[in-house]
Tab-separated table of C-alpha atoms in Angstrom:
chain	number	residue	atom	x	y	z
A	1	UNK	CA	-2.635	33.202	-11.373
A	2	UNK	CA	-5.778	35.068	-10.344
A	3	UNK	CA	-7.693	32.628	-12.537
A	4	UNK	CA	-6.481	29.825	-10.294
A	5	UNK	CA	-7.720	31.642	-7.204
A	6	UNK	CA	-11.073	32.385	-8.826
A	7	UNK	CA	-11.413	28.773	-9.911
A	8	UNK	CA	-10.731	27.680	-6.348
A	9	UNK	CA	-13.396	30.060	-5.028
A	10	UNK	CA	-15.885	28.688	-7.531
A	11	UNK	CA	-15.182	25.139	-6.497
A	12	UNK	CA	-15.528	25.927	-2.797
A	13	UNK	CA	-18.947	27.350	-3.550
A	14	UNK	CA	-19.975	23.937	-4.945
A	15	UNK	CA	-18.243	21.840	-2.294
A	16	UNK	CA	-21.506	20.257	-1.151
A	17	UNK	CA	-21.944	18.655	-4.562
A	18	UNK	CA	-18.921	16.390	-4.116
A	19	UNK	CA	-15.359	16.010	-2.973
A	20	UNK	CA	-12.656	18.190	-4.476
A	21	UNK	CA	-9.295	16.887	-5.681
A	22	UNK	CA	-6.259	18.891	-6.726
A	23	UNK	CA	-2.733	18.584	-8.055
A	24	UNK	CA	0.138	20.936	-8.934
A	25	UNK	CA	1.664	20.502	-12.389
A	26	UNK	CA	5.351	20.840	-13.263
A	27	UNK	CA	4.959	24.578	-13.931
A	28	UNK	CA	3.334	25.196	-10.539
A	29	UNK	CA	-0.216	25.463	-11.846
A	30	UNK	CA	-3.011	24.134	-9.647
A	31	UNK	CA	-5.720	21.897	-11.106
A	32	UNK	CA	-9.011	21.011	-9.418
A	33	UNK	CA	-11.645	18.380	-10.156
A	34	UNK	CA	-14.603	16.746	-8.458
A	35	UNK	CA	-14.165	13.695	-10.725
A	36	UNK	CA	-10.423	13.158	-11.229
A	37	UNK	CA	-9.287	10.820	-13.975
A	38	UNK	CA	-5.523	11.028	-13.342
A	39	UNK	CA	-3.619	9.466	-10.396
A	40	UNK	CA	-1.788	12.688	-9.508
A	41	UNK	CA	-4.924	14.266	-8.048
A	42	UNK	CA	-5.083	14.354	-4.235
A	43	UNK	CA	-8.120	14.744	-2.043
A	44	UNK	CA	-8.582	18.304	-0.857
A	45	UNK	CA	-11.091	20.044	1.401
A	46	UNK	CA	-10.003	23.650	1.267
A	47	UNK	CA	-10.660	26.840	3.120
A	48	UNK	CA	-9.062	30.222	2.613
A	49	UNK	CA	-6.551	29.679	5.422
A	50	UNK	CA	-5.004	26.981	3.233
A	51	UNK	CA	-3.866	29.532	0.662
A	52	UNK	CA	-0.819	31.682	1.322
A	53	UNK	CA	0.276	34.624	-0.789
A	54	UNK	CA	3.976	34.865	-1.598
A	55	UNK	CA	4.520	38.021	-3.623
A	56	UNK	CA	2.635	37.563	-6.866
A	57	UNK	CA	2.328	33.791	-6.640
A	58	UNK	CA	0.100	31.423	-4.726
A	59	UNK	CA	0.827	28.059	-3.266
A	60	UNK	CA	-1.286	25.489	-1.517
A	61	UNK	CA	-0.653	25.425	2.247
A	62	UNK	CA	-1.550	21.726	2.337
A	63	UNK	CA	-3.627	21.797	5.490
A	64	UNK	CA	-7.170	22.147	4.260
A	65	UNK	CA	-10.286	21.967	6.383
A	66	UNK	CA	-10.265	19.051	8.821
A	67	UNK	CA	-13.552	17.210	9.138
A	68	UNK	CA	-13.973	16.403	12.855
A	69	UNK	CA	-15.624	13.035	12.259
A	70	UNK	CA	-12.963	11.991	9.766
A	71	UNK	CA	-10.229	13.090	12.161
A	72	UNK	CA	-11.509	10.685	14.827
A	73	UNK	CA	-12.662	7.815	12.616
A	74	UNK	CA	-9.391	5.907	12.929
A	75	UNK	CA	-8.572	6.642	16.582
A	76	UNK	CA	-8.833	3.014	17.699
A	77	UNK	CA	-6.665	1.740	14.852
A	78	UNK	CA	-4.086	4.460	15.494
A	79	UNK	CA	-4.003	3.909	19.257
A	80	UNK	CA	-3.641	0.131	18.946
A	81	UNK	CA	-0.811	0.328	16.393
A	82	UNK	CA	0.961	3.080	18.340
A	83	UNK	CA	0.838	1.084	21.574
A	84	UNK	CA	1.951	-2.098	19.854
A	85	UNK	CA	5.059	-0.413	18.431
A	86	UNK	CA	5.610	2.014	21.321
A	87	UNK	CA	5.201	5.129	19.212
A	88	UNK	CA	3.498	8.272	20.499
A	89	UNK	CA	-0.181	8.227	19.463
A	90	UNK	CA	-0.166	11.998	18.948
A	91	UNK	CA	2.791	11.611	16.596
A	92	UNK	CA	1.020	8.990	14.490
A	93	UNK	CA	-2.083	11.173	14.193
A	94	UNK	CA	0.075	14.160	13.267
A	95	UNK	CA	1.813	12.212	10.511
A	96	UNK	CA	-1.519	11.006	9.116
A	97	UNK	CA	-2.947	14.514	9.180
A	98	UNK	CA	0.070	15.925	7.339
A	99	UNK	CA	0.265	13.022	4.903
A	100	UNK	CA	-3.335	12.333	3.878
A	101	UNK	CA	-5.670	14.506	5.944
A	102	UNK	CA	-7.224	11.228	7.184
A	103	UNK	CA	-8.366	10.165	3.704
A	104	UNK	CA	-7.755	6.388	3.465
A	105	UNK	CA	-7.695	6.267	-0.360
A	106	UNK	CA	-5.378	9.239	-0.840
A	107	UNK	CA	-2.803	8.902	-3.626
A	108	UNK	CA	0.085	11.345	-4.019
A	109	UNK	CA	1.580	12.440	-7.364
A	110	UNK	CA	4.649	10.336	-6.481
A	111	UNK	CA	2.541	7.231	-5.862
A	112	UNK	CA	2.367	7.202	-2.053
A	113	UNK	CA	-0.781	5.463	-0.845
A	114	UNK	CA	-3.335	5.556	1.933
A	115	UNK	CA	-3.577	7.189	5.327
A	116	UNK	CA	0.149	7.189	6.028
A	117	UNK	CA	1.128	7.687	2.377
A	118	UNK	CA	3.348	4.644	2.030
A	119	UNK	CA	5.406	4.315	-1.119
A	120	UNK	CA	4.868	0.871	-2.707
A	121	UNK	CA	8.389	-0.287	-1.812
A	122	UNK	CA	8.027	0.809	1.802
A	123	UNK	CA	4.597	-0.813	1.997
A	124	UNK	CA	5.987	-4.152	0.841
A	125	UNK	CA	8.955	-3.826	3.185
A	126	UNK	CA	6.578	-3.326	6.114
A	127	UNK	CA	4.217	-6.134	5.087
A	128	UNK	CA	1.428	-3.948	3.698
A	129	UNK	CA	-0.309	-5.511	0.699
A	130	UNK	CA	-3.619	-3.615	0.861
A	131	UNK	CA	-2.428	-0.025	1.177
A	132	UNK	CA	-5.928	1.443	1.128
A	133	UNK	CA	-7.107	-0.722	4.026
A	134	UNK	CA	-6.798	1.630	7.045
A	135	UNK	CA	-5.727	-0.916	9.658
A	136	UNK	CA	-3.061	-2.440	7.428
A	137	UNK	CA	-1.798	0.926	6.231
A	138	UNK	CA	-1.514	2.395	9.727
A	139	UNK	CA	0.152	-0.758	11.026
A	140	UNK	CA	2.773	-0.561	8.279
A	141	UNK	CA	3.255	3.176	8.666
A	142	UNK	CA	3.726	2.969	12.426
A	143	UNK	CA	6.100	0.048	12.001
A	144	UNK	CA	8.120	2.189	9.600
A	145	UNK	CA	8.092	5.128	12.021
A	146	UNK	CA	9.356	2.832	14.789
A	147	UNK	CA	12.158	1.657	12.520
A	148	UNK	CA	13.167	5.234	11.701
A	149	UNK	CA	13.084	6.332	15.337
A	150	UNK	CA	15.349	3.419	16.225
A	151	UNK	CA	17.630	4.061	13.254
A	152	UNK	CA	18.174	7.682	14.300
A	153	UNK	CA	18.530	7.019	18.008
A	154	UNK	CA	15.133	8.437	18.929
A	155	UNK	CA	15.777	11.740	17.133
A	156	UNK	CA	12.247	12.712	16.145
A	157	UNK	CA	13.252	15.388	13.637
A	158	UNK	CA	15.542	13.046	11.729
A	159	UNK	CA	12.986	10.225	11.780
A	160	UNK	CA	10.299	12.509	10.364
A	161	UNK	CA	12.662	13.942	7.771
A	162	UNK	CA	13.491	10.400	6.656
A	163	UNK	CA	9.785	9.518	6.558
A	164	UNK	CA	9.261	12.415	4.157
A	165	UNK	CA	12.460	12.582	2.109
A	166	UNK	CA	13.943	9.124	2.604
A	167	UNK	CA	16.837	7.800	4.623
A	168	UNK	CA	19.352	8.414	1.842
A	169	UNK	CA	18.613	12.154	1.875
A	170	UNK	CA	19.004	12.393	5.658
A	171	UNK	CA	22.236	10.413	5.554
A	172	UNK	CA	23.581	12.456	2.640
A	173	UNK	CA	23.153	15.755	4.483
A	174	UNK	CA	23.871	14.413	7.946
A	175	UNK	CA	20.612	15.865	9.209
A	176	UNK	CA	17.355	17.336	7.952
A	177	UNK	CA	17.752	17.822	4.173
A	178	UNK	CA	17.582	21.439	2.956
A	179	UNK	CA	14.442	20.712	0.983
A	180	UNK	CA	11.651	23.287	1.511
A	181	UNK	CA	9.042	20.522	1.258
A	182	UNK	CA	10.722	18.466	3.983
A	183	UNK	CA	11.265	21.446	6.263
A	184	UNK	CA	7.639	22.523	5.894
A	185	UNK	CA	6.508	18.941	6.468
A	186	UNK	CA	8.550	18.763	9.658
A	187	UNK	CA	7.050	21.993	10.958
A	188	UNK	CA	3.487	20.834	10.181
A	189	UNK	CA	3.867	17.435	11.817
A	190	UNK	CA	5.399	18.885	14.977
A	191	UNK	CA	2.682	21.541	15.142
A	192	UNK	CA	-0.058	18.942	14.734
A	193	UNK	CA	1.587	16.667	17.311
A	194	UNK	CA	1.688	19.458	19.885
A	195	UNK	CA	-1.980	20.151	19.225
A	196	UNK	CA	-2.903	16.494	19.779
A	197	UNK	CA	-0.794	16.321	22.933
A	198	UNK	CA	-2.743	19.267	24.357
A	199	UNK	CA	-5.997	17.391	23.704
A	200	UNK	CA	-4.908	14.362	25.723
């Protein structure tokens, strides 16, 4: 596992030469590339705060370094969609930060696409045909968030859990599913949202 950490350090030292992408394989191993050839790679701008030690293993914290310009590049699109669908702007930004780190061409290992990481079926359901086009992606993602908030009676935690794990999982457990990924996702989004609310 130390080899993974050393590889990560080496890549950070060459960050200026290009963007870094990473993915975790089925055995938990982390892979990095500045020229990914497989769809499971995700964009990553790392710093050491993104790595957390758990005993003898490492896992990616998922936050990465946030580029200030990239964080604000889609403010107008986000604000317009949020107002149109009556969803909290800070919430939309928090979801985007947790989902894609504001990278419009992000692709997850499961096939989620774009800023708001829409699965292809959800994208079609919400009228999104160009998932990498920021305005269309955010519009569809915010529309989906509005639907989930309405479906769960305004319960933000359940809506976010369904955004991450799916409605079936939330319905099955009658609340936030006991999935570590979903629980961590919920904590990140709420933390980011509070941070954006303080900036307003």
